[in-house]
Coordinates of C-alpha atoms (C1' of nucleotides) in Angstrom, one line a residue:
Chain C
M697 CA 6.7 8.0 30.3
L698 CA 9.7 6.4 28.7
V699 CA 10.0 6.5 25.2
A700 CA 12.2 4.0 23.1
V701 CA 12.9 2.7 19.5
D702 CA 13.0 -0.8 18.5
C703 CA 14.7 -1.9 15.1
I704 CA 13.4 -4.8 13.1
I705 CA 16.4 -5.5 11.0
F706 CA 15.9 -7.7 7.8
G707 CA 18.7 -9.4 6.1
F708 CA 18.9 -12.0 3.2
D709 CA 21.5 -14.5 2.9
G710 CA 20.6 -15.7 -0.6
Q711 CA 18.3 -18.4 0.9
A712 CA 15.8 -17.1 3.4
L713 CA 14.6 -13.9 4.8
K714 CA 16.3 -13.3 8.1
L715 CA 16.0 -11.1 11.3
L716 CA 18.7 -9.7 13.5
L717 CA 18.1 -10.2 17.1
V718 CA 20.2 -9.7 20.2
K719 CA 20.2 -11.7 23.4
R720 CA 19.0 -9.5 26.3
H721 CA 21.6 -9.1 28.9
I722 CA 19.7 -7.0 31.5
E723 CA 16.5 -7.7 33.4
P724 CA 13.6 -8.2 32.9
E725 CA 13.6 -11.2 30.7
K726 CA 17.4 -11.5 30.8
G727 CA 18.6 -14.3 28.4
K728 CA 15.6 -14.0 25.9
W729 CA 16.0 -12.6 22.4
S730 CA 15.0 -9.1 21.6
L731 CA 14.9 -6.5 18.9
M732 CA 17.7 -4.1 19.2
G733 CA 16.5 -0.9 20.9
G734 CA 17.3 2.0 22.9
F735 CA 15.6 5.0 24.8
V736 CA 15.1 8.3 22.6
Q737 CA 17.5 10.9 24.0
P738 CA 16.2 14.4 25.1
D739 CA 17.6 15.9 21.9
E740 CA 16.8 13.3 19.4
S741 CA 14.2 12.7 16.9
F742 CA 12.8 9.1 16.5
D743 CA 14.6 8.7 13.1
N744 CA 18.0 9.7 14.7
A745 CA 17.4 7.5 17.6
A746 CA 16.7 4.4 15.5
A747 CA 19.7 5.2 13.3
R748 CA 21.9 5.6 16.4
V749 CA 20.6 2.1 17.6
L750 CA 21.1 0.5 14.3
H751 CA 24.6 1.7 13.9
K752 CA 25.6 0.8 17.5
L753 CA 24.8 -2.9 16.4
T754 CA 25.9 -3.1 13.0
G755 CA 28.3 -0.3 12.4
L756 CA 26.2 0.8 9.3
E757 CA 25.1 4.2 8.3
D758 CA 22.7 5.3 5.5
V759 CA 20.6 2.5 6.0
Y760 CA 17.0 2.0 4.6
M761 CA 14.6 2.7 7.6
E762 CA 11.1 3.6 7.8
Q763 CA 8.9 4.1 10.9
L764 CA 6.5 1.1 11.2
C765 CA 4.2 1.9 14.1
A766 CA 4.2 3.1 17.6
F767 CA 3.4 0.7 20.5
G768 CA 2.2 1.8 23.9
N769 CA -0.2 -0.7 25.5
P770 CA -0.1 -0.2 29.2
G771 CA 1.8 -3.3 30.4
R772 CA 3.9 -4.0 27.4
D773 CA 6.9 -3.7 29.4
P774 CA 6.1 -5.0 32.8
I775 CA 8.5 -2.6 34.8
E776 CA 7.6 0.8 33.7
R777 CA 5.5 2.2 31.2
T778 CA 7.3 2.4 28.2
V779 CA 6.3 3.4 24.6
S780 CA 8.2 2.1 21.8
V781 CA 8.4 3.4 18.2
A782 CA 9.2 0.5 16.0
F783 CA 11.3 0.9 12.8
F784 CA 12.0 -1.5 10.2
S785 CA 15.2 -1.6 8.2
L786 CA 16.8 -3.4 5.4
I787 CA 20.4 -4.2 5.3
D788 CA 22.7 -5.9 3.1
I789 CA 23.7 -8.8 5.4
N790 CA 27.2 -9.1 3.9
K791 CA 28.1 -5.5 4.9
Y792 CA 26.8 -6.5 8.5
I793 CA 29.1 -9.6 8.8
Q794 CA 32.1 -7.6 8.1
Q795 CA 31.2 -5.0 10.5
I796 CA 29.8 -6.8 13.4
S797 CA 30.0 -5.4 16.7
H798 CA 30.8 -7.9 19.5
E799 CA 29.5 -5.7 22.2
Y800 CA 26.2 -7.6 21.7
H801 CA 25.4 -11.1 21.3
A802 CA 23.4 -10.8 18.1
E803 CA 22.3 -13.6 15.7
W804 CA 20.3 -14.0 12.5
F805 CA 17.2 -15.9 12.6
P806 CA 15.3 -17.0 9.6
V807 CA 11.9 -15.1 9.8
K808 CA 10.1 -18.3 9.8
E809 CA 11.9 -19.6 13.0
I810 CA 11.8 -16.7 15.4
P811 CA 12.8 -17.6 19.0
P812 CA 10.7 -16.5 21.9
V813 CA 11.2 -12.8 22.1
I814 CA 10.5 -10.3 24.8
F815 CA 7.4 -8.0 25.5
D816 CA 5.4 -7.2 22.4
H817 CA 8.3 -7.7 20.1
I818 CA 6.5 -10.5 18.2
Q819 CA 3.8 -8.4 17.1
M820 CA 6.3 -5.8 16.0
I821 CA 7.9 -8.5 13.9
E822 CA 4.7 -9.8 12.5
M823 CA 3.7 -6.4 11.5
A824 CA 7.1 -5.5 10.0
K825 CA 6.9 -8.8 8.0
D826 CA 3.6 -7.7 6.6
K827 CA 4.7 -4.5 6.0
L828 CA 7.7 -5.6 4.0
R829 CA 5.5 -7.6 1.9
T830 CA 2.9 -5.0 1.1
K831 CA 5.6 -2.3 0.5
A832 CA 7.9 -4.6 -1.6
A833 CA 4.8 -5.2 -3.9
F834 CA 4.7 -1.9 -5.2
H835 CA 8.2 -0.1 -4.3
P836 CA 11.5 -1.6 -5.3
I837 CA 12.9 -1.7 -1.9
L838 CA 14.1 -5.3 -1.9
F839 CA 17.3 -4.2 -3.7
E840 CA 18.3 -2.8 -0.2
L841 CA 18.7 -6.1 0.9
L842 CA 21.3 -7.2 -1.7
P843 CA 24.8 -6.3 -2.3
E844 CA 25.6 -3.6 -5.0
K845 CA 26.0 -6.4 -7.7
F846 CA 23.6 -9.1 -7.8
T847 CA 22.3 -11.4 -10.2
L848 CA 18.8 -11.9 -11.7
P849 CA 18.3 -15.2 -10.2
Q850 CA 19.4 -13.9 -6.8
L851 CA 16.9 -11.2 -7.2
Q852 CA 14.2 -13.6 -8.0
S853 CA 15.0 -15.9 -5.3
L854 CA 14.5 -13.0 -2.9
Y855 CA 10.9 -12.2 -4.1
E856 CA 10.0 -16.0 -4.0
G857 CA 11.3 -16.1 -0.6
I858 CA 9.2 -13.0 0.7
Y859 CA 6.1 -14.1 -1.0
D860 CA 6.4 -17.6 -0.5
A861 CA 5.7 -18.1 -4.2
S862 CA 7.6 -19.5 -7.1
L863 CA 7.8 -17.2 -10.0
D864 CA 8.3 -17.8 -13.7
K865 CA 11.8 -16.5 -14.6
R866 CA 10.9 -15.4 -17.9
N867 CA 8.1 -13.2 -16.7
F868 CA 10.1 -12.1 -13.8
S869 CA 13.1 -10.9 -15.7
R870 CA 11.0 -9.2 -18.3
K871 CA 8.9 -7.5 -15.5
I872 CA 12.0 -6.3 -13.5
L873 CA 14.1 -5.3 -16.8
S874 CA 11.0 -3.4 -18.1
T875 CA 11.6 -1.0 -15.1
S876 CA 14.9 -0.1 -16.5
L877 CA 16.0 0.2 -13.0
L878 CA 18.7 -2.4 -13.5
V879 CA 22.2 -1.9 -15.4
K880 CA 23.7 -5.1 -16.7
Q881 CA 27.3 -5.5 -15.9
K882 CA 29.9 -7.2 -17.9
D883 CA 31.0 -9.9 -15.4
K884 CA 29.3 -13.0 -14.0
E885 CA 29.0 -14.4 -10.9
K886 CA 30.2 -18.2 -11.3
E887 CA 29.9 -19.8 -7.7
T888 CA 26.3 -21.2 -8.1
S889 CA 26.2 -22.2 -11.6
K890 CA 28.6 -23.6 -14.1
R891 CA 27.5 -21.1 -16.9
G892 CA 27.5 -18.1 -14.5
A893 CA 24.8 -15.3 -14.2
F894 CA 25.5 -11.7 -15.2
Y895 CA 25.5 -9.3 -12.4
Y896 CA 23.3 -6.3 -12.4
K897 CA 23.6 -2.9 -10.7
L898 CA 20.8 -0.6 -9.5
D899 CA 20.5 2.6 -11.3
R900 CA 20.5 4.7 -8.1
K901 CA 19.1 7.7 -10.1
K902 CA 16.2 6.1 -11.6
Y903 CA 15.6 4.1 -8.3
L904 CA 15.1 7.4 -6.5
N905 CA 12.9 8.8 -9.1
K906 CA 10.8 5.8 -9.6
F907 CA 10.6 4.9 -5.9
N908 CA 7.0 5.9 -5.6
A909 CA 5.7 4.4 -8.7
F910 CA 3.6 1.4 -8.4
L911 CA 5.3 -1.6 -9.5
N912 CA 3.0 -4.6 -8.9
F913 CA 5.3 -7.4 -8.2
I914 CA 2.9 -9.7 -6.7
P915 CA 1.5 -12.2 -9.3
N916 CA -2.0 -12.4 -9.2
H917 CA -2.5 -9.8 -6.5
H918 CA -5.6 -8.5 -8.2
K919 CA -7.1 -11.9 -8.2
L920 CA -7.1 -12.4 -4.6
K921 CA -10.4 -12.8 -3.2
Chain A
M697 CA 8.5 12.9 28.1
L698 CA 4.8 13.6 27.3
V699 CA 2.9 11.4 25.2
A700 CA -0.3 12.6 23.2
V701 CA -2.5 11.5 20.5
D702 CA -3.8 13.7 17.7
C703 CA -6.6 12.8 15.5
I704 CA -6.9 13.6 11.8
I705 CA -10.7 13.3 11.2
F706 CA -11.8 13.2 7.7
G707 CA -15.5 13.8 6.4
F708 CA -17.0 14.0 3.1
D709 CA -20.0 16.5 2.5
G710 CA -21.0 15.4 -0.7
Q711 CA -18.7 18.0 -2.5
A712 CA -15.2 17.9 -0.9
L713 CA -13.2 16.1 1.4
K714 CA -13.0 17.9 4.8
L715 CA -11.1 17.9 8.0
L716 CA -12.2 18.7 11.4
L717 CA -10.0 21.2 13.3
V718 CA -10.6 22.8 16.7
K719 CA -9.8 26.2 17.7
R720 CA -7.1 26.1 20.4
H721 CA -8.2 27.9 23.4
I722 CA -5.0 27.3 25.6
E723 CA -1.5 28.7 25.3
P724 CA 0.9 28.3 23.4
E725 CA -0.6 29.4 20.0
K726 CA -4.0 30.0 21.5
G727 CA -6.5 31.1 18.7
K728 CA -4.7 29.0 16.0
W729 CA -6.4 25.9 14.6
S730 CA -5.3 22.4 15.8
L731 CA -6.1 18.8 15.4
M732 CA -8.1 17.3 18.3
G733 CA -5.6 15.8 20.6
G734 CA -5.0 15.0 24.2
F735 CA -2.5 13.1 26.5
V736 CA -2.4 9.5 26.7
Q737 CA -3.6 8.3 30.1
P738 CA -1.6 6.1 32.5
D739 CA -3.8 3.1 32.0
E740 CA -4.7 3.6 28.5
S741 CA -3.4 2.2 25.1
F742 CA -2.9 4.7 22.1
D743 CA -5.9 3.1 20.4
N744 CA -8.1 3.9 23.4
A745 CA -6.7 7.3 23.7
A746 CA -7.4 8.3 20.3
A747 CA -11.0 6.7 20.5
R748 CA -11.7 8.6 23.5
V749 CA -10.4 12.0 22.1
L750 CA -12.4 11.5 19.0
H751 CA -15.4 10.5 21.1
K752 CA -15.1 13.7 23.3
L753 CA -15.1 15.9 20.3
T754 CA -17.7 14.1 18.1
G755 CA -19.6 11.9 20.3
L756 CA -19.0 8.9 17.9
E757 CA -18.1 5.5 18.9
D758 CA -16.8 2.7 16.7
V759 CA -15.3 4.9 14.2
Y760 CA -12.8 3.8 11.6
M761 CA -9.4 4.7 13.1
E762 CA -5.9 3.9 12.1
Q763 CA -2.6 4.8 13.6
L764 CA -0.7 7.0 11.1
C765 CA 2.7 7.8 12.6
A766 CA 4.4 9.0 15.7
F767 CA 5.9 12.5 15.8
G768 CA 8.5 13.2 18.2
N769 CA 11.0 15.8 16.8
P770 CA 12.4 17.6 19.6
G771 CA 11.1 21.1 19.5
R772 CA 7.9 20.3 17.8
D773 CA 6.1 21.5 21.0
P774 CA 8.0 24.6 22.0
I775 CA 7.3 24.4 25.7
E776 CA 7.9 20.7 26.8
R777 CA 9.1 17.6 24.8
T778 CA 6.1 16.0 23.7
V779 CA 5.8 13.0 21.3
S780 CA 2.4 12.6 19.5
V781 CA 0.9 9.6 17.8
A782 CA -1.1 10.7 15.0
F783 CA -4.4 8.8 14.1
F784 CA -6.4 9.3 11.0
S785 CA -10.1 8.6 11.1
L786 CA -12.9 8.6 8.7
I787 CA -16.5 9.6 9.8
D788 CA -19.9 10.0 8.3
I789 CA -20.1 13.7 8.4
N790 CA -23.9 13.8 9.0
K791 CA -23.6 11.8 12.2
Y792 CA -21.1 14.1 13.4
I793 CA -23.4 17.1 12.6
Q794 CA -26.1 15.5 14.7
Q795 CA -23.9 14.9 17.7
I796 CA -21.6 17.9 17.8
S797 CA -20.2 18.7 21.0
H798 CA -20.1 22.5 21.8
E799 CA -17.6 22.3 24.2
Y800 CA -15.0 22.7 21.5
H801 CA -15.0 25.3 18.7
A802 CA -14.8 22.9 15.9
E803 CA -14.9 23.6 12.2
W804 CA -14.9 21.6 9.1
F805 CA -12.2 22.8 6.4
P806 CA -12.0 21.5 2.8
V807 CA -8.6 19.6 2.7
K808 CA -7.6 21.9 0.1
E809 CA -8.0 25.0 2.3
I810 CA -6.5 24.3 5.4
P811 CA -5.9 27.2 7.7
P812 CA -2.5 27.7 9.6
V813 CA -2.4 25.1 12.4
I814 CA 0.0 24.7 15.3
F815 CA 3.2 22.7 15.7
D816 CA 4.0 19.9 13.1
H817 CA 0.2 19.5 12.6
I818 CA 0.3 20.3 8.9
Q819 CA 2.9 17.6 8.5
M820 CA 0.3 15.3 10.0
I821 CA -2.3 16.3 7.9
E822 CA -0.2 15.9 4.7
M823 CA 0.8 12.5 5.8
A824 CA -2.9 11.6 6.4
K825 CA -4.0 12.7 3.1
D826 CA -1.3 10.8 1.5
K827 CA -2.1 7.7 3.4
L828 CA -5.9 8.1 2.7
R829 CA -5.2 8.1 -1.1
T830 CA -2.9 5.3 -0.9
K831 CA -5.1 3.1 1.3
A832 CA -8.2 3.9 -0.6
A833 CA -6.7 2.7 -3.7
F834 CA -6.6 -0.8 -2.5
H835 CA -8.9 -0.9 0.3
P836 CA -12.6 -0.1 0.6
I837 CA -12.3 2.4 3.2
L838 CA -14.2 5.2 1.7
F839 CA -17.5 3.9 2.5
E840 CA -16.6 4.9 6.1
L841 CA -17.2 8.5 4.9
L842 CA -20.7 7.9 3.6
P843 CA -23.9 7.4 5.3
E844 CA -25.3 3.9 5.6
K845 CA -27.2 4.2 2.3
F846 CA -25.6 6.1 -0.6
T847 CA -25.9 6.3 -4.3
L848 CA -23.2 5.4 -7.0
P849 CA -23.0 8.9 -8.1
Q850 CA -22.2 10.0 -4.5
L851 CA -19.5 7.4 -4.2
Q852 CA -18.2 8.1 -7.7
S853 CA -17.9 11.9 -6.8
L854 CA -16.2 10.9 -3.4
Y855 CA -13.5 9.0 -5.4
E856 CA -13.3 11.8 -7.9
G857 CA -12.5 14.2 -5.2
I858 CA -9.9 12.1 -3.3
Y859 CA -8.0 11.4 -6.6
D860 CA -8.6 14.7 -8.3
A861 CA -9.7 12.9 -11.3
S862 CA -12.9 12.5 -13.3
L863 CA -13.8 8.8 -13.8
D864 CA -16.0 7.2 -16.3
K865 CA -19.4 6.5 -14.7
R866 CA -19.9 3.1 -16.7
N867 CA -16.4 1.9 -15.8
F868 CA -16.9 3.0 -12.3
S869 CA -20.1 1.3 -11.6
R870 CA -19.0 -1.9 -13.2
K871 CA -15.8 -2.0 -11.1
I872 CA -17.4 -1.1 -7.8
L873 CA -20.4 -3.6 -8.4
S874 CA -17.9 -6.4 -9.4
T875 CA -16.6 -6.4 -5.8
S876 CA -20.2 -7.3 -4.9
L877 CA -19.7 -5.4 -1.6
L878 CA -22.7 -3.4 -2.4
V879 CA -26.3 -4.4 -2.1
K880 CA -28.8 -2.5 -4.1
Q881 CA -31.9 -1.0 -2.2
K882 CA -35.4 -0.5 -3.4
D883 CA -35.5 3.2 -2.8
K884 CA -34.0 6.1 -4.5
E885 CA -32.4 9.3 -3.5
K886 CA -34.2 12.0 -5.2
E887 CA -32.9 15.1 -4.0
T888 CA -30.2 15.7 -6.6
S889 CA -31.9 14.4 -9.8
K890 CA -35.4 14.2 -11.2
R891 CA -35.0 10.6 -12.0
G892 CA -33.5 9.6 -8.7
A893 CA -30.6 7.4 -8.0
F894 CA -30.8 4.1 -6.3
Y895 CA -29.5 3.8 -2.9
Y896 CA -26.9 1.0 -2.0
K897 CA -25.8 -0.4 1.2
L898 CA -22.5 -2.0 2.2
D899 CA -22.6 -5.7 2.6
R900 CA -20.8 -5.5 6.0
K901 CA -19.9 -9.1 6.0
K902 CA -18.1 -9.2 2.6
Y903 CA -16.7 -5.7 3.5
L904 CA -14.8 -7.5 6.6
N905 CA -13.8 -10.3 4.3
K906 CA -12.7 -8.6 1.4
F907 CA -11.0 -5.7 3.2
N908 CA -7.6 -6.8 2.6
A909 CA -7.9 -7.6 -1.1
F910 CA -6.3 -5.4 -3.3
L911 CA -8.7 -3.5 -5.2
N912 CA -7.2 -1.1 -7.6
F913 CA -9.5 1.8 -7.6
I914 CA -7.0 4.1 -9.1
P915 CA -7.2 4.4 -12.8
N916 CA -3.9 3.9 -14.7
H917 CA -2.1 3.6 -11.2
H918 CA 0.3 1.2 -12.9
K919 CA 1.2 3.5 -15.8
L920 CA 2.4 6.3 -13.3
K921 CA 6.0 7.2 -14.2
Chain E
dA1368 C1' 28.3 -36.7 -22.8
dC1369 C1' 25.9 -35.1 -19.6
dA1370 C1' 24.1 -32.4 -15.7
dA1371 C1' 22.6 -28.0 -13.8
dA1372 C1' 21.5 -23.4 -14.1
dA1373 C1' 20.9 -19.3 -17.3
dG1374 C1' 18.9 -17.1 -20.8
dT1375 C1' 15.4 -15.9 -24.1
dG1376 C1' 9.9 -15.3 -27.4
dT1377 C1' 5.1 -16.3 -28.2
dT1378 C1' 0.4 -17.0 -27.5
dC1379 C1' -3.7 -16.6 -24.9
dT1380 C1' -6.4 -14.6 -21.6
dC1381 C1' -8.8 -11.5 -19.0
dG1382 C1' -9.2 -7.0 -17.0
dT1383 C1' -9.0 -2.0 -18.1
dT1384 C1' -10.1 1.8 -21.1
dA1385 C1' -12.9 4.3 -24.3
dC1386 C1' -17.0 5.6 -26.1
dA1387 C1' -22.8 6.9 -27.0
dC1388 C1' -27.2 6.2 -26.3
dC1389 C1' -31.7 5.6 -23.9
dC1390 C1' -34.5 6.3 -19.5
dA1391 C1' -37.1 8.5 -15.8
dT1392 C1' -38.9 12.3 -14.0
dG1393 C1' -40.0 17.3 -12.5
dT1394 C1' -40.6 21.5 -14.4
Chain Z
dA853 C1' -41.5 19.3 -24.7
dC854 C1' -37.3 19.5 -22.8
dA855 C1' -33.8 19.6 -19.6
dT856 C1' -31.2 17.0 -16.1
dG857 C1' -28.8 13.5 -14.2
dG858 C1' -29.1 8.1 -14.1
dG859 C1' -28.1 4.0 -16.1
dT860 C1' -26.3 0.6 -19.3
dG861 C1' -23.1 -2.5 -23.2
dT862 C1' -19.6 -3.3 -26.6
dA863 C1' -15.1 -3.1 -29.1
dA864 C1' -10.2 -2.5 -28.9
dC865 C1' -6.2 -2.6 -26.3
dG866 C1' -2.7 -3.9 -23.3
dA867 C1' -0.6 -6.2 -19.2
dG868 C1' 0.0 -10.4 -17.1
dA869 C1' 0.2 -15.4 -17.3
dA870 C1' 1.3 -19.8 -19.2
dC871 C1' 4.6 -22.2 -21.5
dA872 C1' 9.7 -25.0 -23.8
dC873 C1' 13.8 -25.1 -25.9
dT874 C1' 18.7 -23.5 -26.5
dT875 C1' 23.1 -21.9 -24.5
dT876 C1' 27.2 -22.5 -21.7
dT877 C1' 30.2 -24.8 -19.1
dG878 C1' 32.4 -27.7 -15.3
dT879 C1' 32.7 -32.4 -14.5

DNA sequence: ACAAAAGTGTTCTCGTTACACCCATGT
DNA sequence: ACATGGGTGTAACGAGAACACTTTTGT
């Protein structure tokens, strides 16, 4: 059997959560969109293969990646029995823009407007979206989608986008700051408002320590019926 | 590459959480303990393969199973490059006892006293234990470990075992009953106490509906630092 | 002056916790 | 009668939610 990896790559442009897809330039299904993927090499772990594939497309290293699920239904690849281990990764979309490789025809799509994709990639994408929401509710992973310096309104709009909810900014900032994961900077971001919003940076050390703490960002999650 | 599945099979005997291992009767590592596994057949999905493997060992069908993670480090199998998709499953240990297959030398081990196992199976086991705890904190999956009729003290001792914590029985019963997932029976279990404890059954319909609701069974989970 | 977004405090509600006594029954 | 485990109610606490006004500054 052939063994591949596929990467579900998320980015956030300040407005919407986006997904990076490549246009497939080989048969089968040439011309359709696809997740970036590749075969696992004989001497390679899955993690390495996924990191390699992501690097090849984006030029980025040390990216947040996590194994999502293995897909292996017979017939998922119409040509040959191929199993694929899907990974989801979160990147700072700005870094990508600088380092884009032109070897592939890649494009960002809002997660709400995914074009037709090959094989079972739509299932992978749905599963990844779901996992992102679940994980982000309890782990501070969304910072991985933001640049090093960001503002609270930016962070809030990211949470709002991902949960399709509008959050109260007073409650939001209190909750986020109470984690003491953020360090306020002296300078402000002044492009989106006249007054300007203070930048914050992530305290990487605390971030690593607290990563496994439950954070409970979803409002009303315990009221869900 | 070879593609296999391995099953991490949990059971609960009323005292401790246990894991079902088989004694390996082929080389390499003959005589050591191992998860029950098998190769994925050409026409088989992973889920089917795992269900088949589990059925072969236990005789059980329609068991709670979930894909855990794919393991594929080169060298994990010293003979040949083999990737394995690990599944974790929860079974009613009593059903197993009735239907045990004698084809394999299988034995239950308390999860706290796992003997040496082959390859990377110990990693799989650790990951499965972790996932069980995380998942059970928000989803009512632990019922899968109990017989159809069970008492609140039994259920509580299961939670206590899994989280290594002692829970207040008043708070516990209030919380569990507030989900209205349980239906009180008329009869009592009278073996472990003189007074006897009422049996409950799971309301399967509500169980399926509420499965994805967050339930928050871990006390103080949000206070973890 | 005014429009537009940032920033900040308090009250109320409701879920979580801590805690102690009575009940049923077999010996 | 007593020992053993089953079953229940209440008060205090704390986290989350709801909510409105002031500040800054570019135009």
